[in-house]
XYZ file of C-alpha atoms in Angstrom:
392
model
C 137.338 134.002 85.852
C 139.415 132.569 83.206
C 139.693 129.223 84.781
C 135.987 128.918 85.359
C 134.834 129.912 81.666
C 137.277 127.234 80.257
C 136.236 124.434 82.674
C 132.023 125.809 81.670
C 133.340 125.768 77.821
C 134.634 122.075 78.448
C 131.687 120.607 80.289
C 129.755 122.387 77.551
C 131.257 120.200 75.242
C 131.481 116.459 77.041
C 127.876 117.375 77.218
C 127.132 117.838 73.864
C 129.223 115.200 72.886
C 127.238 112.778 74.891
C 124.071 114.028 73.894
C 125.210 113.420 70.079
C 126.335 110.011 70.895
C 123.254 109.269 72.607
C 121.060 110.932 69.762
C 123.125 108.774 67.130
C 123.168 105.334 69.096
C 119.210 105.902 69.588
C 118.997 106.403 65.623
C 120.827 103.251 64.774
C 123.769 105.959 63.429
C 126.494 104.623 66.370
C 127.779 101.588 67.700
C 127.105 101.114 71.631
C 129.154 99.173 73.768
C 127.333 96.457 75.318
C 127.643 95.163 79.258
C 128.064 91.231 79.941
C 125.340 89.376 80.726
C 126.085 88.634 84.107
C 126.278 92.560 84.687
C 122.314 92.842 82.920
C 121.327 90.269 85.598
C 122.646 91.616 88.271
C 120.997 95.190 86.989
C 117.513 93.784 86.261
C 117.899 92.281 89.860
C 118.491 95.662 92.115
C 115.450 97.262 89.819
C 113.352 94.342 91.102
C 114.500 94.448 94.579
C 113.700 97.965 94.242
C 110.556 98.227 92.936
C 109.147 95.404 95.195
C 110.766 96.833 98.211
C 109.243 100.022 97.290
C 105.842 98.098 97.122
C 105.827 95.838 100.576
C 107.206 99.470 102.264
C 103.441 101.342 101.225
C 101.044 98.444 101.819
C 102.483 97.378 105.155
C 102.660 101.498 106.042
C 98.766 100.944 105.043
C 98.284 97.809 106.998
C 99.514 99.622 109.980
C 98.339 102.865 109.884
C 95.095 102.416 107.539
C 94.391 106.184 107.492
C 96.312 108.160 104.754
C 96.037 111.524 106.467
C 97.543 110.584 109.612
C 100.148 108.543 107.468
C 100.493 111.583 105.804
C 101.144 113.824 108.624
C 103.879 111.191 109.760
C 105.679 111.555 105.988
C 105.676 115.036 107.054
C 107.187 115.344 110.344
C 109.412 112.569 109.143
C 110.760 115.125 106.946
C 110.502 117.928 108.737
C 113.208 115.877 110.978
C 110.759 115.952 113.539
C 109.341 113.747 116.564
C 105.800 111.912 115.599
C 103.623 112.618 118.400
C 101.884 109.637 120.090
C 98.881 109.239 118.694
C 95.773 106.961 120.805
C 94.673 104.136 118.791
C 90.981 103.426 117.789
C 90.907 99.811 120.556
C 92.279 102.610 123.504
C 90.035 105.382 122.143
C 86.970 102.520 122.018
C 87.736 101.356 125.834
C 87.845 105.176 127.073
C 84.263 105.627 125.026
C 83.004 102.747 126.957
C 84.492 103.336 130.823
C 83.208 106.697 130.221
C 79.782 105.612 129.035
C 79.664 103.020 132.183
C 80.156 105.730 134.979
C 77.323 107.598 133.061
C 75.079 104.686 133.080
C 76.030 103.471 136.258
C 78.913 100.918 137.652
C 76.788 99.402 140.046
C 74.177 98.125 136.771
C 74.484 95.120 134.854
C 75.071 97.121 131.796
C 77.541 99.336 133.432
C 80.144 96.822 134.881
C 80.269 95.061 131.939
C 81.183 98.618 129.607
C 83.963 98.562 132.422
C 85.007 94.825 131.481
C 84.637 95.415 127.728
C 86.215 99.113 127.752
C 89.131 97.647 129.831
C 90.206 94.693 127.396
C 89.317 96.982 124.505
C 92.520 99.144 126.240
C 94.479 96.712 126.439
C 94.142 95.261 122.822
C 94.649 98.912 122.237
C 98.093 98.889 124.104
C 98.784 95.964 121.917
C 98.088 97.685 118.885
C 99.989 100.366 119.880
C 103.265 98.237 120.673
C 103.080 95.888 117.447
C 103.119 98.899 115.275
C 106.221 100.511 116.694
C 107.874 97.537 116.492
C 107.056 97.092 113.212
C 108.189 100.549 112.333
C 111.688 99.941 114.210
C 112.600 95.994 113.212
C 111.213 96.132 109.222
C 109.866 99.468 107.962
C 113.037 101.377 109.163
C 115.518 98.862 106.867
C 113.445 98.700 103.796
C 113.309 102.914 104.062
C 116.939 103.027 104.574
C 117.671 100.980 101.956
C 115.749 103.011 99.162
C 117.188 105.824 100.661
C 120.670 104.925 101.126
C 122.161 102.261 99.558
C 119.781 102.483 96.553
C 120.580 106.392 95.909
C 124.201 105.642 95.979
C 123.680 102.722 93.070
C 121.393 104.918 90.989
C 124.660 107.823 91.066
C 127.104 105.172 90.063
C 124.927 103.548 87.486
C 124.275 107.191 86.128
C 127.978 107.766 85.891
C 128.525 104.578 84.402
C 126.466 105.549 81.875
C 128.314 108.624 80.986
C 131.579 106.947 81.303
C 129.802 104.122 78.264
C 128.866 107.362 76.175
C 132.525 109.163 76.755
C 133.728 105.545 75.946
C 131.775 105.325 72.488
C 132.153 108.591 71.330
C 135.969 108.170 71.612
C 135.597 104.929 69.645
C 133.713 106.888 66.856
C 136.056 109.787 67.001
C 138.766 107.548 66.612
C 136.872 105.534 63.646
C 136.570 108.891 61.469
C 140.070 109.750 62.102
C 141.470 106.681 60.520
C 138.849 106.912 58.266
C 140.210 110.893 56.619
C 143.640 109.515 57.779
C 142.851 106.998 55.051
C 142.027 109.012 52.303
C 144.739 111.555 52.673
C 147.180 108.911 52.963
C 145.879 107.979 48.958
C 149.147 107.997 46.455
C 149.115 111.886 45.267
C 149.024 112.442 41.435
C 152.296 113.285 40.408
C 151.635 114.831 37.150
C 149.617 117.147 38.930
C 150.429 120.556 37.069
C 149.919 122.523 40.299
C 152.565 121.035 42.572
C 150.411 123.160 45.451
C 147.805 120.443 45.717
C 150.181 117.565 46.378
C 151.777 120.099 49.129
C 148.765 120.004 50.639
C 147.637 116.988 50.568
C 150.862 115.597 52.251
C 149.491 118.366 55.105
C 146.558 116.803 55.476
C 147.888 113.290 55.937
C 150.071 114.373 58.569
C 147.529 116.380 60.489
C 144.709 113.352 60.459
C 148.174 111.137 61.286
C 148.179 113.189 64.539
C 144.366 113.502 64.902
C 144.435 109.605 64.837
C 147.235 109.503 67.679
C 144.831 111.868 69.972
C 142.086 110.021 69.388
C 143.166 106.816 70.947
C 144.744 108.188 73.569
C 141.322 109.681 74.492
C 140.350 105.747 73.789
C 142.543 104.170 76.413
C 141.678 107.291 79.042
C 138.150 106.483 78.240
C 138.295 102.737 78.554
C 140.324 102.705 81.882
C 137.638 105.145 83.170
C 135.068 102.783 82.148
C 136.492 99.655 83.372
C 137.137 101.154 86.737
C 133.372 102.711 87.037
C 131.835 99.273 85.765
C 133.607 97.115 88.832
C 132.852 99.797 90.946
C 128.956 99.438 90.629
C 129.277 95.873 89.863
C 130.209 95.908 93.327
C 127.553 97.671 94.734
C 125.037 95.381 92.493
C 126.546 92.352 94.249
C 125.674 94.021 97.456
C 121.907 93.357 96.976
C 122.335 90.100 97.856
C 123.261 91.360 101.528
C 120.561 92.981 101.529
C 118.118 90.446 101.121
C 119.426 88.763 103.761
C 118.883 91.745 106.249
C 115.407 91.828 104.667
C 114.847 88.474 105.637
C 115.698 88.502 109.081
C 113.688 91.721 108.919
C 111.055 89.793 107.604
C 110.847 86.632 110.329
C 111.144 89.709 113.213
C 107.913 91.259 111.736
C 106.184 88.292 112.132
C 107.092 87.217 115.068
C 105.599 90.655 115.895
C 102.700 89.977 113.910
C 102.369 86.540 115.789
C 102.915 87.928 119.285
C 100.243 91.086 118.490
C 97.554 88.061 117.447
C 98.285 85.605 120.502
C 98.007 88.841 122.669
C 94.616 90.342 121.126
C 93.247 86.300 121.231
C 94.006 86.244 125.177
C 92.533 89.130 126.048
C 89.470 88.178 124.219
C 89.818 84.820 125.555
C 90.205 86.016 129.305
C 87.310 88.545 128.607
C 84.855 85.876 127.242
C 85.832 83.782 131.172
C 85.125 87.013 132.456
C 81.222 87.578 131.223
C 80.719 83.928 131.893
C 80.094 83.545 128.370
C 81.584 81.615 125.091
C 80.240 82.973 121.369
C 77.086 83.045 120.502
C 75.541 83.420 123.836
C 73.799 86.538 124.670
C 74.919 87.981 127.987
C 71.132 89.875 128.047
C 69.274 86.276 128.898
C 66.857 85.956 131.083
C 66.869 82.438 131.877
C 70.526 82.315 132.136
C 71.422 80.168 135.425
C 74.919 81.412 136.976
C 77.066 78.385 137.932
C 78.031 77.365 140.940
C 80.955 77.833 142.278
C 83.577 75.676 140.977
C 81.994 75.144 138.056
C 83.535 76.332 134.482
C 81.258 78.959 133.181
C 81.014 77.349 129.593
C 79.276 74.414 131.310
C 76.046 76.744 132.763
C 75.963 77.304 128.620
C 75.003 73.980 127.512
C 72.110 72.149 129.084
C 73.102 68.911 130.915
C 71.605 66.114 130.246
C 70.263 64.144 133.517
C 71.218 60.515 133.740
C 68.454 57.888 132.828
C 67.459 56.506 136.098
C 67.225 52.992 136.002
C 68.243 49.542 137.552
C 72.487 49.816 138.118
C 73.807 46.446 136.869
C 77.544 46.607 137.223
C 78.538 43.828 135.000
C 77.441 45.854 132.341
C 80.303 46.970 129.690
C 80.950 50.768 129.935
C 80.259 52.572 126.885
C 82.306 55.339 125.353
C 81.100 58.708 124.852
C 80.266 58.096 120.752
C 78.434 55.022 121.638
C 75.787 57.236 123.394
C 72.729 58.070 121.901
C 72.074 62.051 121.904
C 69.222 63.200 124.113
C 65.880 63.943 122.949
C 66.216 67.150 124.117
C 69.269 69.482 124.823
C 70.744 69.752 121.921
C 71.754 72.830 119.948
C 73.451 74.360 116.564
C 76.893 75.228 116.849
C 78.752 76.700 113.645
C 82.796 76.018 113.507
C 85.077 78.941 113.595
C 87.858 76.898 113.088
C 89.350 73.849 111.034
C 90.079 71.189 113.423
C 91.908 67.539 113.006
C 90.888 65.141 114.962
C 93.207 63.739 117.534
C 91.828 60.281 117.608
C 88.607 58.195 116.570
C 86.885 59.750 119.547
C 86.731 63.318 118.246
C 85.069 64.466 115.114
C 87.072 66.237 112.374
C 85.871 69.986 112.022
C 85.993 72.577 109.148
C 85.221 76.336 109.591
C 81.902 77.679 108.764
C 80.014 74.435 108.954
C 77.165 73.580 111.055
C 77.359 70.822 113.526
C 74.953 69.978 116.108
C 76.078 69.640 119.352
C 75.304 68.670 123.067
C 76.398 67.189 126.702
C 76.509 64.212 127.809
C 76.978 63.333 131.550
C 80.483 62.962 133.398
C 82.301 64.490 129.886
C 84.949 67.471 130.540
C 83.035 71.330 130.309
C 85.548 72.064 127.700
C 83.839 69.040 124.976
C 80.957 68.420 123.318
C 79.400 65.769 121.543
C 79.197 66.463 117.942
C 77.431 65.245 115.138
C 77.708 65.933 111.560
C 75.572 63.656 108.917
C 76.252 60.096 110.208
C 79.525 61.047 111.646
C 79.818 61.935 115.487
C 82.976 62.550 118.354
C 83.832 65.110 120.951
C 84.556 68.425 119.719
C 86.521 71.593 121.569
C 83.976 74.464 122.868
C 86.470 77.107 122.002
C 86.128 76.168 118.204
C 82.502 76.927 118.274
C 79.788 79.420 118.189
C 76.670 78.637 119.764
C 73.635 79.415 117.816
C 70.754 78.575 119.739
């Protein structure tokens, strides 16, 4: 009992004493020992690497799971120290809606089947969904948590401490400047024609008690300072350390998006393989009428673009053969086509594209079902079907 009300009485008063120093140093009343400026960078560079980690941590949580009460409920059982359940994403949960709606409607109908198709490659982007985000969760969310968690938690305790250990450091320092200070002042030649000899008596006391005082006090200086040396190196260390971990963040970084790039190449084939699949490229309607089906053999994005017959006429083979952007386009045939992506141009045969613009667009005999002729303004070439949208 004895022990532990002596050791409460003495962290009473390192506590006050700090808080006075503290107090005093914030007033402009005490001198504060100031860290090197190599130790300031290295100090404004974890609170950076914090506070952006902090920030790319939320906003890709939000990119992957965009609604906050399931991300919530996650925070929760996270925790909680408990399993997440599996939870159905909205592509699988939009496939069942449609299989579901197709067996209402009818397999067997046009309408039907293609709910099948549709509800199908809806899954599977779904499934893709499904796999990018756990792997996103395991390969970058997981280090950037455990960092703020770990390694940052342990830096904020030993920059804390340091802190104290700079307070106990400069309150020693002014404890130590007051004692020399008195020690001073007693020490002051005592008048010898004093008629009371008592207060020379005394004041030789004095002297020899702020002579001791002095001696504690930096002894509590040197404790103080070896303390604070060996607390500085040790989160100095840790400081240093941040550079490690930006290089863990980095190769967390290129594994998210090669994630990223194999979720998009995924969720572009299926929608590629579905488009083959209806026998149709964008832009066309699968609900025409006059809609011929192809024969067999034939790529389906040909049946989309009328063909232009061949002029009959006299054959004279010593004719020169023309190329394809020496052609005139056909009266008729023709259609709007609007870019959905930039393209460069290969060669002097095929016409530079930008997204979003109109071009107009038709076939011309014997060219390959996956070209067009394009023309743009006074410019013309072959251009790729699968960077179009057909308009009309």
């Amino acid at each position: 009992m004895d022990f532990s009300v002596k050791k409460l009485a003495s962290g009473a008063g390192v506590f006050f004493t700090r808080a006075v120093q503290f107090t005093e140093e914030k007033l402009g009343q005490a001198e504060k020992t100031e860290l090197d400026a190599h130790f300031e960078n290295l100090l404004s560079r974890a609170d950076s690497t914090k506070n952006w980690t902090e920030k790319i941590l939320r906003q890709t949580e939000v990119l992957l799971q965009p609604n906050p009460s399931a991300r919530i409920e996650e925070f929760l059982y996270e925790k909680l120290d408990r399993k997440i359940p599996s939870r159905i994403t909205n592509g699988e949960l939009l496939g069942q809606y449609m299989v579901d709606a197709a067996s209402e409607f009818g397999p067997g109908t046009s309408y039907g089947s293609t709910l099948i198709k549709v509800g199908e490659a809806q899954r599977r982007l779904g499934a893709a969904d499904r796999d990018f985000i756990q792997s996103s969760m395991i390969n970058f969310l997981t280090p950037l948590r455990n960092f703020l968690e770990g390694d940052w938690k342990t830096i904020l305790r030993e920059r804390r401490l340091l802190e104290n250990r700079r307070l106990d450091l400069d309150a020693s320092k002014t404890r130590l400047k007051k004692a020399k200070a008195a020690e001073a002042k007693a020490a002051a030649t005592p008048d010898f024609q004093e008629t009371r000899p008592r207060n020379y008596v005394l004041s030789a006391s004095a002297s020899a008690l702020w002579s001791e005082e002095v001696t504690k006090a930096e002894q509590e200086l040197r404790v103080a300072q070896t303390e604070f040396d060996r607390q500085a190196e040790v989160t100095r260390l840790l400081l240093e350390g941040i550079s490690s971990t930006h290089i863990n963040h980095l190769r967390c970084l290129h594994e998210f998006v090669e994630a990223q790039a194999t979720y998009y190449a995924q969720c572009y084939q299926y929608t590629v393989d579905l488009q083959k699949l209806l026998g149709r490229f964008p832009g066309a309607f699968v609900g025409e009428t006059n809609t011929q089906v192809p024969p067999s053999g034939v790529s389906p994005s040909a049946a989309t673009i009328p063909v232009v017959p061949a002029v009959v006429g006299p054959c004279n083979p010593s004719a020169p053969s023309m190329t394809f952007t020496e052609v005139s386009p056909p009266s008729t045939g023709t259609r709007k086509a609007r870019v959905l992506y930039d393209y460069d141009a290969a060669d002097s045969s095929e016409l530079e594209l930008l997204a979003d613009e109109l071009i107009t667009v038709y076939s011309l005999p014997g060219m390959d079902s996956d070209w067009l002729m394009g023309e743009k303004g006074n410019k013309k070439g072959k251009v790729p079907v699968t960077y179009l949208e057909l308009l009309n």
